[in-house]
Each structure stands twice: as structure tokens, then as C-alpha cells.
Amino acid sequence: MAKAPALLETLVDWSSGSGPLYARLCAALDAAITRGELLPGAPLPPERTLARALKLSRTTVVQAYQNLRQSGRIDSRQGSGTWVRRSEQDLRPSPQEHDVTSAFRRNVVFRSMLEHAQDTIGMVAAYLPPLPAVAEAARLVARQPLHALAAEPGYSPMGMPALRKAVADSLSRADLPTVAEQVLITSGAQQAISLVAGLLVPRGETVAVEDPTYIGAIDVFSAAGARLLPLPAGPAGVDVDRLRPMLETRPRLLYLVPSFHNPTGALLPERSRRVIARLAAEFQIPVVEDNALAGLGLGPALPPPIAAFARNAPILTIGSPSKLYWSGLRVGWIRGPEALIARLGRWKALADLGSPLHTQAMVVHLLAEEAAAEKARRRENRTRLDLLTALLKQHLPDWSWRRPDGGLLLWARMPSGDANELAPIARRHGVAIVAGSANSPDHRFADRVRLPFVCDAATMEQAIARLGRAWQEYRPLPRRAGGRFDVLV
Ligand SMILES: Cc1ncc(COP(=O)(O)O)c(C=O)c1O
């Protein structure tokens, strides 16, 4: 059964069209079926349940289902319920597609990259325009005679040797001594997470993650069929006192975002890093530290990566130039014990036979100027964050937050209500937001909104003014923060 809350995530924008409500609902369900968010055979909630979840009259849902039945999109049978119609031409979805579909349903961030809503400002994805250094690196690579690049094997699943060496040098400078053989080049940190999941996470096994955590990681592990074990995480990162009993349950993997946490912006202190490294060595359970945001500190000095505190532990350190330089490069890396990196290399070969050489060559140039890039980003990101907080104080004076130590997100708390209910209202006011529950394996944090500070000043001013108007329209009494899931069917 497509549970009402899960369906609500698919239908976040359902009321934004024109015409009577039943027609808008019908169009939204129709579109969800076309996009494959509701797969052939997927059951729909009973009319009364969906009506309650969407705060509509039952007749509106009855009429919408009626239209979908007439147009051959769904079928119903007395006593058996309602489901998306199967047809002879349907390509049968695999069990993995069911997992990917339900993972995507909650992932408003990735969905926004696939389908851009016009007239809506997206306060959704967290990426910055490229630094000028990216254009310079492109010029340098273009000026190189092609035969210099062509001398590389065109298929290099482990990555361009010069980049593996540049990444190893960069990590060594950050107090994590590394040689090129310990580095696998990937297509972004996202692929790094996928490769690790493919190699180390069998279906049905457990992966421990911070709660909240990075949406893209929740999705990869869920799509791999893993069960997610949430670990409480606060302003100082994961609570290390809870780790030992959790590791005794033998999860397959522990995934962390220590520098700077997505979405809270927290920095894991050196003391906690030492504890985690010691436990990884003792239990020999792989720890993945995703440092994709590590170059985006706003103030405090960055401690060494967790892997620096235990040389013989199965710790995988993920990195990427996406956030510091530009996400369009689609380059990333994994650093770890040589044997594990070699095994991951086989998965990389199966995935795509290696990442494009010319962007790898650009990243070799970029890594030579890291300190300058970090300084430039720190200056601009502080300005953007200051503007965002000033706008929030003006338009949403009863919201609260902790200033992030780094990263690109502000984890804001509403004084009451449920951000999943605010999100469709905000859409109608022309701004897309992500409810905090998308960052939680257990759908907690529905009273939070994850706000990127990445756009220019004029756009941000407009976005927060629109959000303020949406909040004025929504603003519930302070009675049931995060209480949306009582409509579960
Ligand atoms: C923690 C974290 N890991 C990985 C990624 C994906 O990065 P990439 O662009 O390198 O694939 C992101 C992007 O937001 C992120 O925040």
C-alpha cells in the first residue's frame, strides 16, 4: 500500500495547477504514474485516508480516482482496493526499482534536479556557482597538447594517475598520510557512496547513519535494500557514547558526515574522531567519513580526517571538489586501505569504466590551489549566511537555528507545525523547500526546514519573503510539532 505520508511526498506540489481540486489531484496522480513514482500495480490509499491526509473532502478524492479509472490509469475492485493499472506493455519493475522509487519519493532534492518547476525559487539543492579557478583550470587543460592527455589510457577505472597522486598529496597535507594506490577516483562523492554500498552492504543488512543525515546517502543505502539504523547527532556531531553498544549489533557499515555535517553544519570534534577511529579498529566495521563539504568551513579549524587516528582500521574517506569548486566537474574520490580500494575499483569499472579524463586533469590543477579556494568560499559563504539569517529574523522571527560551523545549509526549526504541510503552501507562494524529515531515516525532524545559502542576494531576499508569506498563511498553533504521521495507514 502506498502509505498516505509516502504518497504526500510524491504529491507535494499537487495543488499548484489550475481548475477544480479534483482535477488537480487527478493530474498530479497521473503525472506521478507517468514518472514512475507510482509503479504499475502499486496500491493507492483508500479515498477516505487520502482525503484526510490532504485535508480534502472525500468526494474530491472519489472524483479524482473516478477520472483516473475512466482514463485507464488505475483500477479498483470492491474489497480489494485501488491500484495503478498494469498493462501488457509495462516493463516489469525489479525489486531494486521498487526500492529506488520509494527512496526517490522522499528525495525532493534529487527530484528537483530532474524536473524543474518554473516560477519557483528552489531553496532545495546546495551547490554554488563555479569559482573563477574552474575556468582557469579549463583553459590550462585546453592549452595542453591533446597528446599529453591521450598518453593516458582512455579507460582508467582507478582514475588518472596524476589525480590519484594529487588527491593523496592533498590528504597528506591534511594530516592523513596517503599514497596514490590508496585513492580511487569516482564520478563525484555520490558515486563513491554507491560503490561502497555495492561492495559492502548486502540487501537486508544494517547501515548505521547519523539522524539526521545526507538525503543522498539515505537513498543509496535504501535503494541497496539496507535497513538504516539512526544514531542521534547534535551540534557536536554524532554522539560517540552511543557507538559501542550500536557496533555490538554488528552493522555492516557506519556512514558519517563529520566535516561539515549535512544538514546541521556541525563539525565533529577531534576527541570524537579519535573514539570513532579506535572503535573502527577494534570492531573492524567499515566507517565511511563523507568529507564532500570539508572545504567549506565558516570559522573553526578543521581537525584531521577520522582515518588519521587509526592507520589499520577499515575507514573510507570520501572527498569531492563539487562543493568547493563546482559540482559540474563530477569528480570525487575514496581513500582507504589499498586492498579495499582495489576491490572498489572493480565496482567502478563495472559502473562506467572510469571518469572523464579532461575533468580529472582540471581537478589536478584545482587541488594545487586549495587553500586560496577555501578562503574565497569562506568569505562569500559567510556573507550569504549572514544575509539568510538577517532575512529569517525579518520574515520568520519566531523560527530558530544554530549557526552552522560550515557547509551550505542552515537547519532551521519552526516553532510549531510540520514542514511537510508548509512545503506545498510555500510552493504556491513560489518557493520550494525541503522538510527536515527527508533527512531522517525515521522521518523525524518534521519541524525543521533545510535551507541552503547558495543563491545571490536578490533571489534569497525574494525566496525568504515568499517563505515568510507562506508561514503567515500556515502558522499552526504550537501543539503538534512533527505530528504528521498520525495519518499513517
Ligand atoms: C554529504 C554529501 N555527500 C555527497 C554529496 C554529493 O557530492 P558530489 O557532487 O561530489 O557527488 C553531497 C552533495 O550535496 C553531500 O552533501
Short mmCIF file of C-alpha atoms and ligand atoms in Angstrom, two decimals:
data_model
loop_
_atom_site.label_atom_id
_atom_site.label_comp_id
_atom_site.label_asym_id
_atom_site.label_seq_id
_atom_site.Cartn_x
_atom_site.Cartn_y
_atom_site.Cartn_z
CA MET A 1 0.00 0.00 0.00
CA ALA A 2 1.34 3.45 -0.91
CA LYS A 3 1.03 4.89 2.58
CA ALA A 4 -0.57 8.30 2.72
CA PRO A 5 2.59 10.05 4.05
CA ALA A 6 4.74 8.42 1.34
CA LEU A 7 2.21 9.49 -1.26
CA LEU A 8 2.20 13.01 0.18
CA GLU A 9 5.90 13.24 -0.61
CA THR A 10 5.11 12.43 -4.24
CA LEU A 11 2.20 14.84 -4.26
CA VAL A 12 3.96 17.75 -2.56
CA ASP A 13 3.07 20.06 -5.47
CA TRP A 14 -0.34 18.59 -6.31
CA SER A 15 -2.45 21.70 -5.77
CA SER A 16 -0.27 24.12 -7.78
CA GLY A 17 -2.13 23.73 -11.11
CA SER A 18 -5.40 25.35 -12.09
CA GLY A 19 -9.00 24.13 -12.22
CA PRO A 20 -11.10 22.34 -9.63
CA LEU A 21 -9.30 20.49 -6.83
CA TYR A 22 -10.30 17.02 -8.06
CA ALA A 23 -8.80 17.79 -11.50
CA ARG A 24 -5.53 18.99 -9.96
CA LEU A 25 -5.30 15.90 -7.79
CA CYS A 26 -6.10 13.71 -10.78
CA ALA A 27 -3.37 15.44 -12.85
CA ALA A 28 -0.81 15.08 -10.05
CA LEU A 29 -1.51 11.34 -9.65
CA ASP A 30 -1.44 10.90 -13.42
CA ALA A 31 1.97 12.64 -13.58
CA ALA A 32 3.30 10.51 -10.70
CA ILE A 33 2.29 7.38 -12.62
CA THR A 34 3.96 8.68 -15.82
CA ARG A 35 7.19 9.50 -13.96
CA GLY A 36 7.23 6.03 -12.43
CA GLU A 37 6.85 7.30 -8.86
CA LEU A 38 3.79 5.08 -8.66
CA LEU A 39 4.72 1.85 -10.40
CA PRO A 40 2.28 -0.47 -12.23
CA GLY A 41 0.38 -2.49 -9.64
CA ALA A 42 1.18 -0.07 -6.79
CA PRO A 43 -1.83 0.17 -4.46
CA LEU A 44 -3.26 3.61 -3.66
CA PRO A 45 -4.65 4.53 -0.25
CA PRO A 46 -8.41 4.33 0.30
CA GLU A 47 -10.23 7.52 -0.67
CA ARG A 48 -11.04 8.44 2.90
CA THR A 49 -7.38 8.08 4.03
CA LEU A 50 -6.01 10.19 1.20
CA ALA A 51 -8.72 12.80 1.75
CA ARG A 52 -7.77 13.05 5.42
CA ALA A 53 -4.04 13.29 4.63
CA LEU A 54 -4.56 16.02 2.03
CA LYS A 55 -7.21 17.80 4.07
CA LEU A 56 -9.76 17.42 1.28
CA SER A 57 -13.34 16.26 1.20
CA ARG A 58 -13.78 12.59 0.35
CA THR A 59 -15.83 13.49 -2.71
CA THR A 60 -12.84 15.32 -4.21
CA VAL A 61 -10.70 12.18 -3.97
CA VAL A 62 -13.59 9.99 -5.18
CA GLN A 63 -13.93 12.20 -8.26
CA ALA A 64 -10.15 12.19 -8.93
CA TYR A 65 -9.99 8.37 -8.67
CA GLN A 66 -13.09 8.13 -10.88
CA ASN A 67 -11.37 10.19 -13.62
CA LEU A 68 -8.20 8.11 -13.37
CA ARG A 69 -10.25 4.94 -13.70
CA GLN A 70 -12.01 6.30 -16.78
CA SER A 71 -8.71 7.22 -18.41
CA GLY A 72 -7.37 3.73 -17.70
CA ARG A 73 -4.67 4.77 -15.23
CA ILE A 74 -5.97 2.92 -12.18
CA ASP A 75 -8.24 0.01 -11.33
CA SER A 76 -10.41 -0.62 -8.29
CA ARG A 77 -12.31 -3.62 -7.07
CA GLN A 78 -14.75 -3.75 -4.17
CA GLY A 79 -12.93 -5.24 -1.21
CA SER A 80 -9.51 -5.26 -2.93
CA GLY A 81 -8.82 -1.54 -3.08
CA THR A 82 -7.32 0.63 -5.79
CA TRP A 83 -4.04 0.21 -7.67
CA VAL A 84 -2.10 1.57 -10.65
CA ARG A 85 -3.20 -0.32 -13.77
CA ARG A 86 -0.80 -2.86 -15.20
CA SER A 87 -0.70 -3.35 -18.94
CA GLU A 88 0.91 -5.82 -21.30
CA GLN A 89 3.47 -3.23 -22.39
CA ASP A 90 4.68 -2.46 -18.88
CA LEU A 91 8.31 -3.28 -18.30
CA ARG A 92 8.10 -5.22 -15.09
CA PRO A 93 9.83 -3.26 -12.31
CA SER A 94 12.59 -5.16 -10.48
CA PRO A 95 12.65 -5.30 -6.67
CA GLN A 96 15.51 -2.75 -6.86
CA GLU A 97 13.31 -0.35 -8.81
CA HIS A 98 10.74 -0.52 -6.04
CA ASP A 99 13.48 0.45 -3.56
CA VAL A 100 14.77 3.25 -5.82
CA THR A 101 11.22 4.54 -6.36
CA SER A 102 10.39 4.71 -2.70
CA ALA A 103 13.79 6.31 -1.96
CA PHE A 104 13.17 8.98 -4.61
CA ARG A 105 9.70 9.70 -3.31
CA ARG A 106 11.18 11.40 -0.25
CA ASN A 107 14.13 12.95 -2.08
CA VAL A 108 12.83 16.36 -3.06
CA VAL A 109 16.43 17.44 -3.63
CA PHE A 110 17.28 14.93 -6.35
CA ARG A 111 13.78 15.24 -7.83
CA SER A 112 14.29 18.98 -8.22
CA MET A 113 17.33 18.19 -10.40
CA LEU A 114 15.20 16.01 -12.69
CA GLU A 115 12.13 18.22 -13.01
CA HIS A 116 12.50 21.95 -12.64
CA ALA A 117 9.36 23.83 -11.64
CA GLN A 118 9.11 27.19 -13.37
CA ASP A 119 8.34 30.38 -11.41
CA THR A 120 9.51 28.66 -8.25
CA ILE A 121 12.70 29.60 -6.43
CA GLY A 122 14.37 26.40 -5.31
CA MET A 123 15.69 26.58 -1.74
CA VAL A 124 16.48 22.95 -2.26
CA ALA A 125 19.82 21.81 -3.72
CA ALA A 126 23.06 23.01 -2.11
CA TYR A 127 25.64 23.91 -4.72
CA LEU A 128 27.49 27.06 -5.67
CA PRO A 129 28.40 28.68 -8.98
CA PRO A 130 31.93 27.70 -10.09
CA LEU A 131 34.90 29.57 -8.65
CA PRO A 132 36.92 31.51 -11.28
CA ALA A 133 39.67 28.93 -10.71
CA VAL A 134 37.49 26.38 -12.56
CA ALA A 135 37.52 28.43 -15.78
CA GLU A 136 41.27 28.88 -15.39
CA ALA A 137 41.76 25.12 -14.95
CA ALA A 138 39.65 24.51 -18.08
CA ARG A 139 41.88 26.94 -20.01
CA LEU A 140 45.04 25.21 -18.76
CA VAL A 141 43.74 21.80 -19.77
CA ALA A 142 42.61 23.09 -23.19
CA ARG A 143 46.07 24.57 -23.77
CA GLN A 144 47.75 21.24 -23.04
CA PRO A 145 48.51 19.40 -26.28
CA LEU A 146 45.93 16.64 -26.64
CA HIS A 147 48.66 14.03 -26.92
CA ALA A 148 49.53 14.73 -23.25
CA LEU A 149 46.03 13.56 -22.26
CA ALA A 150 45.92 10.94 -25.00
CA ALA A 151 49.03 9.37 -23.50
CA GLU A 152 46.79 8.27 -20.62
CA PRO A 153 44.90 5.04 -21.15
CA GLY A 154 41.39 6.14 -22.17
CA TYR A 155 39.95 3.53 -19.84
CA SER A 156 41.34 4.05 -16.34
CA PRO A 157 38.78 2.80 -13.83
CA MET A 158 41.03 3.62 -10.85
CA GLY A 159 41.44 7.18 -12.10
CA MET A 160 44.09 9.31 -13.77
CA PRO A 161 47.43 8.62 -12.05
CA ALA A 162 48.22 12.35 -11.75
CA LEU A 163 44.91 12.96 -9.97
CA ARG A 164 45.29 9.96 -7.65
CA LYS A 165 48.67 11.43 -6.69
CA ALA A 166 47.24 14.98 -6.29
CA VAL A 167 44.45 13.68 -4.03
CA ALA A 168 46.98 11.66 -1.99
CA ASP A 169 49.14 14.80 -1.59
CA SER A 170 46.11 16.88 -0.58
CA LEU A 171 45.08 14.35 2.09
CA SER A 172 48.68 14.10 3.30
CA ARG A 173 48.72 17.88 3.75
CA ALA A 174 45.55 17.47 5.87
CA ASP A 175 47.48 15.14 8.27
CA LEU A 176 46.28 11.91 6.63
CA PRO A 177 49.42 10.42 5.03
CA THR A 178 48.28 8.79 1.78
CA VAL A 179 49.84 7.23 -1.33
CA ALA A 180 48.22 7.21 -4.78
CA GLU A 181 47.42 3.46 -4.55
CA GLN A 182 45.06 4.24 -1.66
CA VAL A 183 42.91 6.51 -3.85
CA LEU A 184 40.10 5.59 -6.25
CA ILE A 185 38.73 8.38 -8.44
CA THR A 186 34.93 8.41 -8.79
CA SER A 187 32.25 10.47 -10.53
CA GLY A 188 31.50 12.63 -7.52
CA ALA A 189 31.11 11.73 -3.86
CA GLN A 190 27.67 10.39 -4.75
CA GLN A 191 29.15 7.61 -6.85
CA ALA A 192 31.67 6.95 -4.09
CA ILE A 193 28.79 6.23 -1.68
CA SER A 194 27.10 3.99 -4.28
CA LEU A 195 30.27 1.98 -4.91
CA VAL A 196 30.80 1.48 -1.17
CA ALA A 197 27.17 0.36 -0.79
CA GLY A 198 27.56 -2.04 -3.72
CA LEU A 199 30.70 -3.61 -2.28
CA LEU A 200 29.92 -3.68 1.43
CA VAL A 201 26.14 -3.67 2.01
CA PRO A 202 24.16 -6.84 1.28
CA ARG A 203 20.38 -6.48 0.96
CA GLY A 204 18.57 -6.65 4.28
CA GLU A 205 21.68 -5.77 6.32
CA THR A 206 22.07 -2.73 8.56
CA VAL A 207 23.85 0.55 7.90
CA ALA A 208 24.20 2.98 10.82
CA VAL A 209 23.79 6.65 9.92
CA GLU A 210 23.52 9.89 11.84
CA ASP A 211 19.97 11.11 12.32
CA PRO A 212 19.58 13.49 10.54
CA THR A 213 21.94 12.78 7.64
CA TYR A 214 22.58 13.47 3.96
CA ILE A 215 19.49 12.61 1.88
CA GLY A 216 21.55 11.18 -0.99
CA ALA A 217 23.16 8.65 1.34
CA ILE A 218 19.80 7.59 2.82
CA ASP A 219 18.65 6.95 -0.73
CA VAL A 220 21.69 4.98 -1.84
CA PHE A 221 21.56 2.70 1.19
CA SER A 222 17.77 2.32 0.99
CA ALA A 223 17.94 1.55 -2.72
CA ALA A 224 20.58 -1.09 -1.91
CA GLY A 225 17.96 -2.72 0.31
CA ALA A 226 19.73 -1.82 3.57
CA ARG A 227 18.00 -1.21 6.88
CA LEU A 228 19.04 2.13 8.33
CA LEU A 229 19.93 2.39 11.99
CA PRO A 230 19.64 6.02 13.14
CA LEU A 231 22.28 7.42 15.51
CA PRO A 232 21.48 10.59 17.44
CA ALA A 233 23.56 13.52 16.20
CA GLY A 234 23.61 17.03 17.60
CA PRO A 235 25.56 20.28 17.40
CA ALA A 236 28.83 18.38 18.03
CA GLY A 237 28.07 15.62 15.54
CA VAL A 238 27.34 12.01 16.33
CA ASP A 239 27.01 11.03 19.99
CA VAL A 240 30.08 8.81 20.40
CA ASP A 241 28.91 7.45 23.76
CA ARG A 242 26.21 5.51 21.88
CA LEU A 243 28.62 3.94 19.39
CA ARG A 244 29.96 0.94 21.28
CA PRO A 245 26.54 -0.67 22.00
CA MET A 246 25.49 0.08 18.44
CA LEU A 247 28.62 -1.55 16.97
CA GLU A 248 28.00 -4.61 19.14
CA THR A 249 24.89 -5.20 17.00
CA ARG A 250 27.33 -5.62 14.06
CA PRO A 251 26.01 -3.24 11.40
CA ARG A 252 27.72 -3.65 8.02
CA LEU A 253 28.77 -0.02 7.82
CA LEU A 254 28.79 3.26 9.72
CA TYR A 255 28.26 6.31 7.48
CA LEU A 256 29.13 9.75 8.90
CA VAL A 257 29.43 13.32 7.64
CA PRO A 258 31.95 14.73 10.15
CA SER A 259 33.07 17.90 8.34
CA PHE A 260 30.61 19.76 7.97
CA HIS A 261 27.50 17.80 8.60
CA ASN A 262 24.69 17.80 6.04
CA PRO A 263 22.18 19.17 7.08
CA THR A 264 23.20 20.58 10.52
CA GLY A 265 26.56 22.16 9.57
CA ALA A 266 28.18 20.63 12.70
CA LEU A 267 31.88 19.84 12.94
CA LEU A 268 32.81 16.59 14.68
CA PRO A 269 35.48 17.41 17.30
CA GLU A 270 38.89 15.72 17.29
CA ARG A 271 38.10 13.87 20.53
CA SER A 272 35.10 12.13 18.91
CA ARG A 273 37.16 11.33 15.81
CA ARG A 274 39.71 9.52 17.97
CA VAL A 275 36.96 7.47 19.64
CA ILE A 276 35.40 6.50 16.30
CA ALA A 277 38.76 5.53 14.80
CA ARG A 278 39.58 3.37 17.83
CA LEU A 279 36.20 1.63 17.64
CA ALA A 280 36.52 1.03 13.88
CA ALA A 281 39.88 -0.67 14.51
CA GLU A 282 38.54 -2.71 17.44
CA PHE A 283 35.34 -3.92 15.73
CA GLN A 284 36.75 -3.98 12.16
CA ILE A 285 33.48 -2.48 10.97
CA PRO A 286 33.93 -0.15 7.97
CA VAL A 287 33.41 3.53 8.73
CA VAL A 288 32.72 5.86 5.82
CA GLU A 289 33.56 9.50 6.50
CA ASP A 290 31.98 11.64 3.79
CA ASN A 291 34.06 14.81 3.61
CA ALA A 292 32.42 16.23 0.49
CA LEU A 293 31.79 19.50 2.37
CA ALA A 294 35.11 19.66 4.24
CA GLY A 295 36.44 22.63 2.24
CA LEU A 296 33.56 24.85 3.34
CA GLY A 297 34.44 25.81 6.90
CA LEU A 298 32.99 29.08 8.15
CA GLY A 299 35.30 29.52 11.13
CA PRO A 300 36.62 26.71 13.31
CA ALA A 301 39.84 24.93 12.27
CA LEU A 302 39.30 21.52 10.70
CA PRO A 303 40.67 18.53 12.66
CA PRO A 304 42.35 15.75 10.63
CA PRO A 305 40.03 13.17 8.99
CA ILE A 306 38.90 10.27 11.21
CA ALA A 307 41.16 7.89 9.26
CA ALA A 308 44.21 9.82 10.52
CA PHE A 309 43.63 8.43 14.04
CA ALA A 310 43.78 4.69 13.20
CA ARG A 311 46.11 3.59 10.46
CA ASN A 312 44.88 -0.02 10.40
CA ALA A 313 41.14 0.45 10.58
CA PRO A 314 38.74 -0.10 7.67
CA ILE A 315 37.99 3.62 7.28
CA LEU A 316 37.00 5.01 3.89
CA THR A 317 37.40 8.75 3.39
CA ILE A 318 35.25 10.26 0.65
CA GLY A 319 36.08 13.62 -0.91
CA SER A 320 34.95 15.80 -3.80
CA PRO A 321 35.67 19.13 -5.50
CA SER A 322 31.91 19.63 -6.08
CA LYS A 323 31.13 21.94 -3.20
CA LEU A 324 34.39 23.88 -3.03
CA TYR A 325 34.89 24.37 -6.77
CA TRP A 326 31.97 23.21 -8.90
CA SER A 327 29.53 20.29 -8.88
CA GLY A 328 29.61 20.15 -12.70
CA LEU A 329 33.08 18.59 -12.60
CA ARG A 330 31.55 15.27 -11.48
CA VAL A 331 34.76 14.07 -9.90
CA GLY A 332 35.21 12.60 -6.43
CA TRP A 333 37.38 10.08 -4.64
CA ILE A 334 37.61 7.39 -1.98
CA ARG A 335 40.70 6.95 0.14
CA GLY A 336 41.18 3.75 2.14
CA PRO A 337 43.29 0.66 2.75
CA GLU A 338 44.85 -0.42 -0.55
CA ALA A 339 43.11 -3.81 -0.67
CA LEU A 340 39.68 -2.27 -0.17
CA ILE A 341 40.40 0.40 -2.79
CA ALA A 342 41.39 -2.31 -5.28
CA ARG A 343 38.09 -4.11 -4.63
CA LEU A 344 36.13 -0.88 -5.05
CA GLY A 345 37.99 -0.35 -8.33
CA ARG A 346 36.29 -3.41 -9.77
CA TRP A 347 32.89 -1.89 -8.97
CA LYS A 348 33.96 1.37 -10.56
CA ALA A 349 34.98 -0.50 -13.71
CA LEU A 350 31.57 -2.16 -13.87
CA ALA A 351 29.79 1.15 -13.26
CA ASP A 352 31.39 3.26 -16.00
CA LEU A 353 34.98 2.16 -16.82
CA GLY A 354 36.33 5.36 -15.28
CA SER A 355 35.57 9.07 -15.05
CA PRO A 356 36.27 11.53 -17.90
CA LEU A 357 39.95 12.42 -18.20
CA HIS A 358 39.67 16.09 -19.00
CA THR A 359 37.75 16.97 -15.82
CA GLN A 360 40.18 14.85 -13.81
CA ALA A 361 43.01 16.87 -15.38
CA MET A 362 41.20 20.07 -14.33
CA VAL A 363 40.94 18.84 -10.74
CA VAL A 364 44.73 18.21 -10.69
CA HIS A 365 45.16 21.96 -11.27
CA LEU A 366 42.44 22.90 -8.79
CA LEU A 367 43.90 20.85 -5.94
CA ALA A 368 47.13 22.83 -6.22
CA GLU A 369 45.22 25.96 -5.09
CA GLU A 370 43.01 24.54 -2.34
CA ALA A 371 43.88 26.99 0.43
CA ALA A 372 43.04 30.01 -1.75
CA ALA A 373 39.74 28.42 -2.84
CA GLU A 374 38.73 27.70 0.75
CA LYS A 375 39.50 31.28 1.75
CA ALA A 376 37.45 32.68 -1.14
CA ARG A 377 34.46 30.43 -0.35
CA ARG A 378 34.65 31.23 3.37
CA ARG A 379 34.34 34.93 2.64
CA GLU A 380 31.39 34.57 0.25
CA ASN A 381 29.60 31.91 2.31
CA ARG A 382 29.76 33.99 5.49
CA THR A 383 28.15 36.87 3.59
CA ARG A 384 25.42 34.59 2.23
CA LEU A 385 24.76 33.05 5.63
CA ASP A 386 24.62 36.49 7.28
CA LEU A 387 22.08 37.58 4.70
CA LEU A 388 19.98 34.44 5.17
CA THR A 389 19.88 34.82 8.96
CA ALA A 390 19.03 38.55 8.68
CA LEU A 391 16.17 37.70 6.30
CA LEU A 392 14.90 34.95 8.58
CA LYS A 393 14.88 37.34 11.54
CA GLN A 394 12.86 39.79 9.44
CA HIS A 395 10.36 37.43 7.79
CA LEU A 396 10.27 34.45 10.16
CA PRO A 397 11.07 35.98 13.54
CA ASP A 398 9.74 33.02 15.52
CA TRP A 399 11.98 30.45 13.75
CA SER A 400 15.25 29.41 15.41
CA TRP A 401 18.56 27.83 14.36
CA ARG A 402 22.14 27.20 15.38
CA ARG A 403 24.74 28.92 13.22
CA PRO A 404 26.46 26.16 11.18
CA ASP A 405 30.26 25.63 11.52
CA GLY A 406 30.47 25.08 7.78
CA GLY A 407 28.74 23.62 4.74
CA LEU A 408 25.96 25.20 2.72
CA LEU A 409 22.86 24.56 4.81
CA LEU A 410 21.02 26.18 7.67
CA TRP A 411 18.95 23.73 9.70
CA ALA A 412 16.05 25.93 10.79
CA ARG A 413 13.40 25.00 13.33
CA MET A 414 9.78 26.10 13.15
CA PRO A 415 8.14 26.91 16.49
CA SER A 416 5.19 24.64 15.62
CA GLY A 417 3.68 22.63 12.82
CA ASP A 418 5.02 20.29 10.19
CA ALA A 419 7.28 21.37 7.34
CA ASN A 420 5.67 18.73 5.09
CA GLU A 421 2.47 20.73 5.40
CA LEU A 422 4.28 24.05 4.94
CA ALA A 423 6.12 22.86 1.78
CA PRO A 424 3.07 22.75 -0.56
CA ILE A 425 1.90 26.13 0.73
CA ALA A 426 5.39 27.54 0.12
CA ARG A 427 5.23 26.14 -3.44
CA ARG A 428 2.04 28.08 -4.01
CA HIS A 429 3.89 31.18 -2.84
CA GLY A 430 6.68 30.42 -5.33
CA VAL A 431 9.41 28.88 -3.21
CA ALA A 432 10.39 25.21 -2.93
CA ILE A 433 11.70 23.98 0.44
CA VAL A 434 12.73 20.62 1.85
CA ALA A 435 11.14 19.41 5.07
CA GLY A 436 13.69 18.17 7.60
CA SER A 437 12.06 14.73 7.76
CA ALA A 438 13.59 13.97 4.34
CA ASN A 439 16.96 13.92 6.12
CA SER A 440 15.86 11.38 8.69
CA PRO A 441 15.71 7.61 8.17
CA ASP A 442 12.79 7.61 10.63
CA HIS A 443 11.08 10.72 9.21
CA ARG A 444 11.89 12.68 12.36
CA PHE A 445 12.60 16.42 12.29
CA ALA A 446 9.35 17.37 10.56
CA ASP A 447 9.59 20.66 12.48
CA ARG A 448 12.80 21.57 10.57
CA VAL A 449 13.48 23.11 7.21
CA ARG A 450 16.80 22.68 5.49
CA LEU A 451 17.70 25.99 3.89
CA PRO A 452 20.69 26.28 1.51
CA PHE A 453 22.57 29.61 1.48
CA VAL A 454 23.81 29.42 -2.07
CA CYS A 455 21.86 31.86 -4.23
CA ASP A 456 22.51 35.53 -4.98
CA ALA A 457 21.21 38.23 -2.63
CA ALA A 458 18.19 39.29 -4.72
CA THR A 459 16.97 35.71 -5.15
CA MET A 460 17.45 34.93 -1.48
CA GLU A 461 15.54 38.05 -0.46
CA GLN A 462 12.64 37.03 -2.67
CA ALA A 463 12.74 33.41 -1.52
CA ILE A 464 12.64 34.21 2.20
CA ALA A 465 9.97 36.89 1.74
CA ARG A 466 7.83 34.26 -0.05
CA LEU A 467 8.54 31.73 2.68
CA GLY A 468 7.51 34.33 5.26
CA ARG A 469 4.18 34.81 3.48
CA ALA A 470 3.67 31.04 3.29
CA TRP A 471 4.38 30.79 7.02
CA GLN A 472 1.83 33.55 7.76
CA GLU A 473 -0.75 31.51 5.86
CA TYR A 474 0.21 28.22 7.51
CA ARG A 475 1.39 29.04 11.05
CA PRO A 476 -0.38 26.48 13.25
CA LEU A 477 -0.86 26.75 16.97
CA PRO A 478 2.11 25.33 18.90
CA ARG A 479 0.50 21.99 19.56
CA ARG A 480 1.92 19.22 17.37
CA ALA A 481 5.43 19.78 16.09
CA GLY A 482 6.28 16.89 13.79
CA GLY A 483 2.94 15.19 14.29
CA ARG A 484 2.12 14.35 10.72
CA PHE A 485 2.49 10.63 10.89
CA ASP A 486 -0.65 10.00 12.82
CA VAL A 487 -2.28 9.79 9.38
CA LEU A 488 -0.33 6.59 8.61
CA VAL A 489 -2.48 3.91 7.11
C1 LIG B 1 27.50 14.99 2.36
C2 LIG B 1 27.45 14.91 0.87
N1 LIG B 1 27.98 13.87 0.24
C3 LIG B 1 27.97 13.76 -1.09
C4 LIG B 1 27.37 14.71 -1.88
C5 LIG B 1 27.38 14.55 -3.38
O1 LIG B 1 28.52 15.22 -3.87
P1 LIG B 1 29.08 15.08 -5.34
O2 LIG B 1 28.63 16.26 -6.11
O3 LIG B 1 30.58 15.07 -5.17
O4 LIG B 1 28.60 13.80 -5.91
C6 LIG B 1 26.76 15.82 -1.28
C7 LIG B 1 26.03 16.81 -2.07
O5 LIG B 1 25.23 17.56 -1.56
C8 LIG B 1 26.81 15.92 0.13
O6 LIG B 1 26.26 16.97 0.76
#
